[in-house]
PDB file of C-alpha atoms in Angstrom:
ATOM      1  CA  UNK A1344      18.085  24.893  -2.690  1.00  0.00           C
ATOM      2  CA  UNK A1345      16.023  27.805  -1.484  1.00  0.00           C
ATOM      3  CA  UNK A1346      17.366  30.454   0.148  1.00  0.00           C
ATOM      4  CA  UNK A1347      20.315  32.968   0.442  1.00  0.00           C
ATOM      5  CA  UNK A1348      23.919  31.036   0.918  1.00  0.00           C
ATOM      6  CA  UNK A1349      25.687  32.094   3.860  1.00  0.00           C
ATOM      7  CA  UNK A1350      28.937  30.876   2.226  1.00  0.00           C
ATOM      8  CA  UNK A1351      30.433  30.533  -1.123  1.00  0.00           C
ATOM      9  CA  UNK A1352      33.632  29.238  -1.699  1.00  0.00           C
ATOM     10  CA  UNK A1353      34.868  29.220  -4.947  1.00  0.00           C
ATOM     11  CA  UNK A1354      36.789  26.230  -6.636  1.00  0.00           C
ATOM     12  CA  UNK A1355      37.274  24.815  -9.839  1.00  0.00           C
ATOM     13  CA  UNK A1356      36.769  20.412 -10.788  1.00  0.00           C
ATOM     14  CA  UNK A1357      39.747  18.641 -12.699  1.00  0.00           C
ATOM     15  CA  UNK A1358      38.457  15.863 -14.766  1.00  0.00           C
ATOM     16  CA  UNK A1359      39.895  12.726 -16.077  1.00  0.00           C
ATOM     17  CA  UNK A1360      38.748  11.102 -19.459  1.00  0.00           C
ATOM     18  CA  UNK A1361      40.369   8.396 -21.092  1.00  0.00           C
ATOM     19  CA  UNK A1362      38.820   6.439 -23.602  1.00  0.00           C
ATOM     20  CA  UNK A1363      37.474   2.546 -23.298  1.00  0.00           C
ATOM     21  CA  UNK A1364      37.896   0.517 -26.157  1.00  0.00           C
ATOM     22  CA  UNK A1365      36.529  -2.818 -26.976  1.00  0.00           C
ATOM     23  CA  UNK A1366      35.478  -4.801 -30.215  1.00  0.00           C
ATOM     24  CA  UNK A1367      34.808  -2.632 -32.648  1.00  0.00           C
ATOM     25  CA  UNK A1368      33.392   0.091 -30.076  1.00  0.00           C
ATOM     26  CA  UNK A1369      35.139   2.916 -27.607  1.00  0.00           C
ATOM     27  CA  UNK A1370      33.394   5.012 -24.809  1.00  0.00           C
ATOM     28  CA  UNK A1371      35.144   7.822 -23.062  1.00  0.00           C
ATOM     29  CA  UNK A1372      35.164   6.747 -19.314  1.00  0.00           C
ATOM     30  CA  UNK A1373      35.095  10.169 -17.305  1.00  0.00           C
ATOM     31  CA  UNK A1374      35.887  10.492 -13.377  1.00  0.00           C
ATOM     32  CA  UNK A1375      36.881  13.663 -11.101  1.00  0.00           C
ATOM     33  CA  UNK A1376      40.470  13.272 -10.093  1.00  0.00           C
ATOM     34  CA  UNK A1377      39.824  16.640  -7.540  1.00  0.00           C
ATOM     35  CA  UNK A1378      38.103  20.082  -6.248  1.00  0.00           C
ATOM     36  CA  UNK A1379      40.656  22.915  -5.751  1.00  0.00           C
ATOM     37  CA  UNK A1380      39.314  25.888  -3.900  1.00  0.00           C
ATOM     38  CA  UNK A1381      40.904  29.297  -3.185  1.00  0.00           C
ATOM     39  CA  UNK A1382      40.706  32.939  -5.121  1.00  0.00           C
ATOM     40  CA  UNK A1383      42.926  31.769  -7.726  1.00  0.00           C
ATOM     41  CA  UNK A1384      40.747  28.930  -9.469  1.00  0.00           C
ATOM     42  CA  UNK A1385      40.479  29.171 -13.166  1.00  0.00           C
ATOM     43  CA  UNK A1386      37.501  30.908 -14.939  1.00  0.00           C
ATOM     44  CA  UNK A1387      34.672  28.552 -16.054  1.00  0.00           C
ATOM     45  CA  UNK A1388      36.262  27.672 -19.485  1.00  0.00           C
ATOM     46  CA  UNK A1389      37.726  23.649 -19.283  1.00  0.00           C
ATOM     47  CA  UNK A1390      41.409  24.208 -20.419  1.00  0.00           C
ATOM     48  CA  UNK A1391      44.135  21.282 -20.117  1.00  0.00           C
ATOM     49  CA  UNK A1392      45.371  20.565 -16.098  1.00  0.00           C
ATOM     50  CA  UNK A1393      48.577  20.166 -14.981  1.00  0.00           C
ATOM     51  CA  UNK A1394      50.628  17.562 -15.628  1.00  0.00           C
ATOM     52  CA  UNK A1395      49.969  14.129 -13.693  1.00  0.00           C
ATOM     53  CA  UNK A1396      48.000  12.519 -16.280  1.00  0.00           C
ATOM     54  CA  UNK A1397      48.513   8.789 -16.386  1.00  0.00           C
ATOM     55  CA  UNK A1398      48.839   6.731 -19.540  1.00  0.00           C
ATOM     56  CA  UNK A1399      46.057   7.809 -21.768  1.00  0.00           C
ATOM     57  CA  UNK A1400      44.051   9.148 -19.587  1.00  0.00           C
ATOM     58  CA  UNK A1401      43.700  13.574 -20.510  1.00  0.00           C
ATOM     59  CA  UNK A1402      42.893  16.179 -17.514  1.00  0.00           C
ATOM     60  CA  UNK A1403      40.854  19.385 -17.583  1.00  0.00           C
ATOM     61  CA  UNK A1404      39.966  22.002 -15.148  1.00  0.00           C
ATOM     62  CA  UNK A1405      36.388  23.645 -14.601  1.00  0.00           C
ATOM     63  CA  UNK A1406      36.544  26.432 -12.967  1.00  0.00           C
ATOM     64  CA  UNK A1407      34.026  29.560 -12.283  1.00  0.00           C
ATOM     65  CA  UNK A1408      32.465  26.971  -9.951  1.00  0.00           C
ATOM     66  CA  UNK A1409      30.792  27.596  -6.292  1.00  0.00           C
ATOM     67  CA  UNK A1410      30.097  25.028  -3.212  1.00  0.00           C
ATOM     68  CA  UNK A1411      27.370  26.966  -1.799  1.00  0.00           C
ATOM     69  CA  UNK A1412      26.358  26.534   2.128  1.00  0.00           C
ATOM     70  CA  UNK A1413      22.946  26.795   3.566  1.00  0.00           C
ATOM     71  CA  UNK A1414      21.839  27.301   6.878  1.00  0.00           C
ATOM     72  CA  UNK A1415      19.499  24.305   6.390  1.00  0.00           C
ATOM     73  CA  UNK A1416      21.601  22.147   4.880  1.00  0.00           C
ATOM     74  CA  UNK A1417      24.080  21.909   7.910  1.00  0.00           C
ATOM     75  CA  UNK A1418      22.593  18.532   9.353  1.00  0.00           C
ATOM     76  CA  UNK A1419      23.108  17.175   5.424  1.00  0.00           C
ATOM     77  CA  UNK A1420      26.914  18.337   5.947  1.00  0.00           C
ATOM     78  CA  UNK A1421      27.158  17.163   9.654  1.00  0.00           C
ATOM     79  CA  UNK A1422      26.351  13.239   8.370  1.00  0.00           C
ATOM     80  CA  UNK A1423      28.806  14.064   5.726  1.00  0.00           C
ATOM     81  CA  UNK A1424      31.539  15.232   7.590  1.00  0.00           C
ATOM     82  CA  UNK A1425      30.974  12.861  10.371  1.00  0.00           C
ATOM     83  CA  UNK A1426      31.075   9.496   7.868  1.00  0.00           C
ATOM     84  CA  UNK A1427      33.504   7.346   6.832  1.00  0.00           C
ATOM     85  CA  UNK A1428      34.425   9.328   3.470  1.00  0.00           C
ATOM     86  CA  UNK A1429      33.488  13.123   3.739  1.00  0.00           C
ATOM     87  CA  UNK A1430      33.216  14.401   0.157  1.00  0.00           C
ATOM     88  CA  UNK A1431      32.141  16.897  -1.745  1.00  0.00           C
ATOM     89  CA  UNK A1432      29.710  15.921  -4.821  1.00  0.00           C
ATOM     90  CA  UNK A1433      30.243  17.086  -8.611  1.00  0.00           C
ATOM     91  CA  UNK A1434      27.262  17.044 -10.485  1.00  0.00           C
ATOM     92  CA  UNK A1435      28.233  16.684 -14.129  1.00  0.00           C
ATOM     93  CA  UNK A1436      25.890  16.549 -17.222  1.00  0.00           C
ATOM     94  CA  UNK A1437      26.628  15.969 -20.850  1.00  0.00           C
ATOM     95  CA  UNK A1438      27.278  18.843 -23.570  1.00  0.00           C
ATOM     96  CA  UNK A1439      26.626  18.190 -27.045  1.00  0.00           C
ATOM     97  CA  UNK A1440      30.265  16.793 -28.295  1.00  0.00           C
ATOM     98  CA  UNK A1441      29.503  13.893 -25.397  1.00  0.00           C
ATOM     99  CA  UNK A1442      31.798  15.522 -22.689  1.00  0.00           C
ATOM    100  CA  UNK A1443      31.114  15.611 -18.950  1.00  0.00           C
ATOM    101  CA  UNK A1444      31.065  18.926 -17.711  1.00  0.00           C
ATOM    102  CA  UNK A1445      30.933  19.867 -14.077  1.00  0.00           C
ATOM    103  CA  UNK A1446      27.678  21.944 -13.124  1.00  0.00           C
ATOM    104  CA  UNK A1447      27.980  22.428  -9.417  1.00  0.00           C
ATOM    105  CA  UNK A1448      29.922  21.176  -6.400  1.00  0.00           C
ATOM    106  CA  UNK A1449      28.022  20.231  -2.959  1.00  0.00           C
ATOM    107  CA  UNK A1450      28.358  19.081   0.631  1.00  0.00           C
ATOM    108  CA  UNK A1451      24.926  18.097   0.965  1.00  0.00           C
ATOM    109  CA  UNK A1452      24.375  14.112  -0.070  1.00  0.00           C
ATOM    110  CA  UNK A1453      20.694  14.823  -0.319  1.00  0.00           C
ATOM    111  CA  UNK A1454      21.317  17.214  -3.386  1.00  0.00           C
ATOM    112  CA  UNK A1455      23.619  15.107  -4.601  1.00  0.00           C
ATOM    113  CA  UNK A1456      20.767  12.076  -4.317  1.00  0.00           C
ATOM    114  CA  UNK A1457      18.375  14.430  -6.613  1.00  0.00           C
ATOM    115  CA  UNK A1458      21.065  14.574  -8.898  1.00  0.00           C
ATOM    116  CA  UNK A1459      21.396  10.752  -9.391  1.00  0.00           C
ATOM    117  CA  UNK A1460      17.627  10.905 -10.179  1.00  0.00           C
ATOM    118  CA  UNK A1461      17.336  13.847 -12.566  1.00  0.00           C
ATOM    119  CA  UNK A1462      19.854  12.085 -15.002  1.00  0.00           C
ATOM    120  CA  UNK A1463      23.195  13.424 -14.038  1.00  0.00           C
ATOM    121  CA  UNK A1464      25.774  11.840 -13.509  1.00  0.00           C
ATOM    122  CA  UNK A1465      27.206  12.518  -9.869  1.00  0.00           C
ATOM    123  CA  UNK A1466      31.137  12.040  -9.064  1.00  0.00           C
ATOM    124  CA  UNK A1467      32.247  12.450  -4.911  1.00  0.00           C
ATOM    125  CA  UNK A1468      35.638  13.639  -4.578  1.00  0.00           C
ATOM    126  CA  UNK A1469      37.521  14.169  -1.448  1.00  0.00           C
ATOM    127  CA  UNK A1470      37.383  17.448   0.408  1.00  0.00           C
ATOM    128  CA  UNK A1471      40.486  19.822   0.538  1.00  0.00           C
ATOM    129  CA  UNK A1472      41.661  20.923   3.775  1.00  0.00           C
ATOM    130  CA  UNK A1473      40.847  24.620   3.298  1.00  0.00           C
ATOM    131  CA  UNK A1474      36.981  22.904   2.376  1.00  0.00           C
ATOM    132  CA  UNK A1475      36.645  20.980   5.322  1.00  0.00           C
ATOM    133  CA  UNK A1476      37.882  23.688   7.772  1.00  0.00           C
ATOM    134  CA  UNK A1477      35.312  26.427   6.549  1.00  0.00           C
ATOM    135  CA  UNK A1478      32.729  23.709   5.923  1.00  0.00           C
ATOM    136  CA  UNK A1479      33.161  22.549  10.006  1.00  0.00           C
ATOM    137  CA  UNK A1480      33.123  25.574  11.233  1.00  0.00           C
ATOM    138  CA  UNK A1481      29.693  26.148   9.203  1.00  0.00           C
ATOM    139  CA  UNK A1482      28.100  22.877  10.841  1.00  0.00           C
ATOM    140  CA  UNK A1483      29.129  24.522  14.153  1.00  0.00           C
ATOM    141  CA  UNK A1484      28.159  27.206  13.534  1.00  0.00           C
ATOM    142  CA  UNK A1485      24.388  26.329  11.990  1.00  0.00           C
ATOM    143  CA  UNK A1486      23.568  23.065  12.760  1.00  0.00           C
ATOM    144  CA  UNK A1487      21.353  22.206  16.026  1.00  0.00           C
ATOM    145  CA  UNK A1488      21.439  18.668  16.477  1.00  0.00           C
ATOM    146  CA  UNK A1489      17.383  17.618  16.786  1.00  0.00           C
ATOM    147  CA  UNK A1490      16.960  15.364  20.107  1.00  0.00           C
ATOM    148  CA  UNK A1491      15.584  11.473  18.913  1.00  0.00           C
ATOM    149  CA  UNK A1492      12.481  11.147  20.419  1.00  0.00           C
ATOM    150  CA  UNK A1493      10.916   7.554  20.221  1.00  0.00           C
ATOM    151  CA  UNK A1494       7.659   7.845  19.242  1.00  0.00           C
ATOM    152  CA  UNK A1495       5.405   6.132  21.676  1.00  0.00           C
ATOM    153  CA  UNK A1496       3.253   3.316  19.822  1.00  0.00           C
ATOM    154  CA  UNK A1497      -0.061   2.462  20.187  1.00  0.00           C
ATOM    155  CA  UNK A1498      -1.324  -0.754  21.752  1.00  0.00           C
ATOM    156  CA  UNK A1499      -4.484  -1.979  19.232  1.00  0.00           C
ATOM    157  CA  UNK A1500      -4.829  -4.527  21.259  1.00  0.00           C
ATOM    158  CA  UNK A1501      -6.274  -2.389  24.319  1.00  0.00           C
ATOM    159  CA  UNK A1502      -8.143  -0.453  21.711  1.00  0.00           C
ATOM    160  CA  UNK A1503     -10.045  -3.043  20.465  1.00  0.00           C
ATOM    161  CA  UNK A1504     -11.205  -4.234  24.130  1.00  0.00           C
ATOM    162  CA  UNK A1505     -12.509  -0.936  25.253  1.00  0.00           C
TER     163      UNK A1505
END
């Protein structure tokens, strides 16, 4: 996005892989479990999460991650606050051993929508409380609500009398 971010809040993306097996073939099946946010996130290495792993299913944290806020993205995180699911959007790609790896974190479900079309694969995870305060009080803060306006339509049918 262009521009200077009025806010950065920094937060780190625990992942959960466990492997899909069928016959004669297994794919690892990736999703994001969470965002954590808050001055003491990890750095941006992936190292083992907590415990709470289920079955065979592995965690790892990414941190040295940002959600970035812009000034002219507040209407983008007005529609998602004000939906049914408000989430924040991890947009992973693929390293070279075939792992998902976080490569940002956003508010904005237009971003989010390039992401599905540039090839990455996009995960929405639920906003933490400590998120959702700072990212309201940015949508107050920024976002002017644009009046509707209908637009007024043209009669052709008038036209082509005259």
């Amino acid at each position: 996005m262009p521009g200077v971010p009025r806010l950065c809040i920094p937060v780190a993306v625990i992942m959960g892989c466990k492997t899909v097996r069928g016959a004669g073939w297994e794919v690892p099946s990736w999703r994001v479990v969470g965002v954590v946010a808050g001055a003491g996130v990890p750095g941006s290495e992936a190292r083992g999460a907590p415990a709470g792993a289920t079955g065979d299913e592995r965690r790892l944290i990414w941190g040295g991650l940002r959600l970035e806020l812009y000034r002219d993205a507040a209407d983008s995180y007005w529609v998602n606050l004000t939906g049914q699911q408000p989430s924040l959007f991890v947009l992973c790609s693929e390293n070279e051993n075939g792992a998902v790896v976080p490569r940002s974190v956003t508010a904005d479900q237009n971003e989010a929508c390039s992401g599905v079309e540039g090839n990455d694969q996009v995960f929405a995870a639920p906003i933490p409380p400590e998120v959702y305060q700072q990212l309201e009080q940015f949508v107050v803060q920024y976002n002017v609500p644009q009046q509707k306006r209908k637009r007024k339509r043209t009669n052709w049918a008038e036209r082509e009398e005259t």
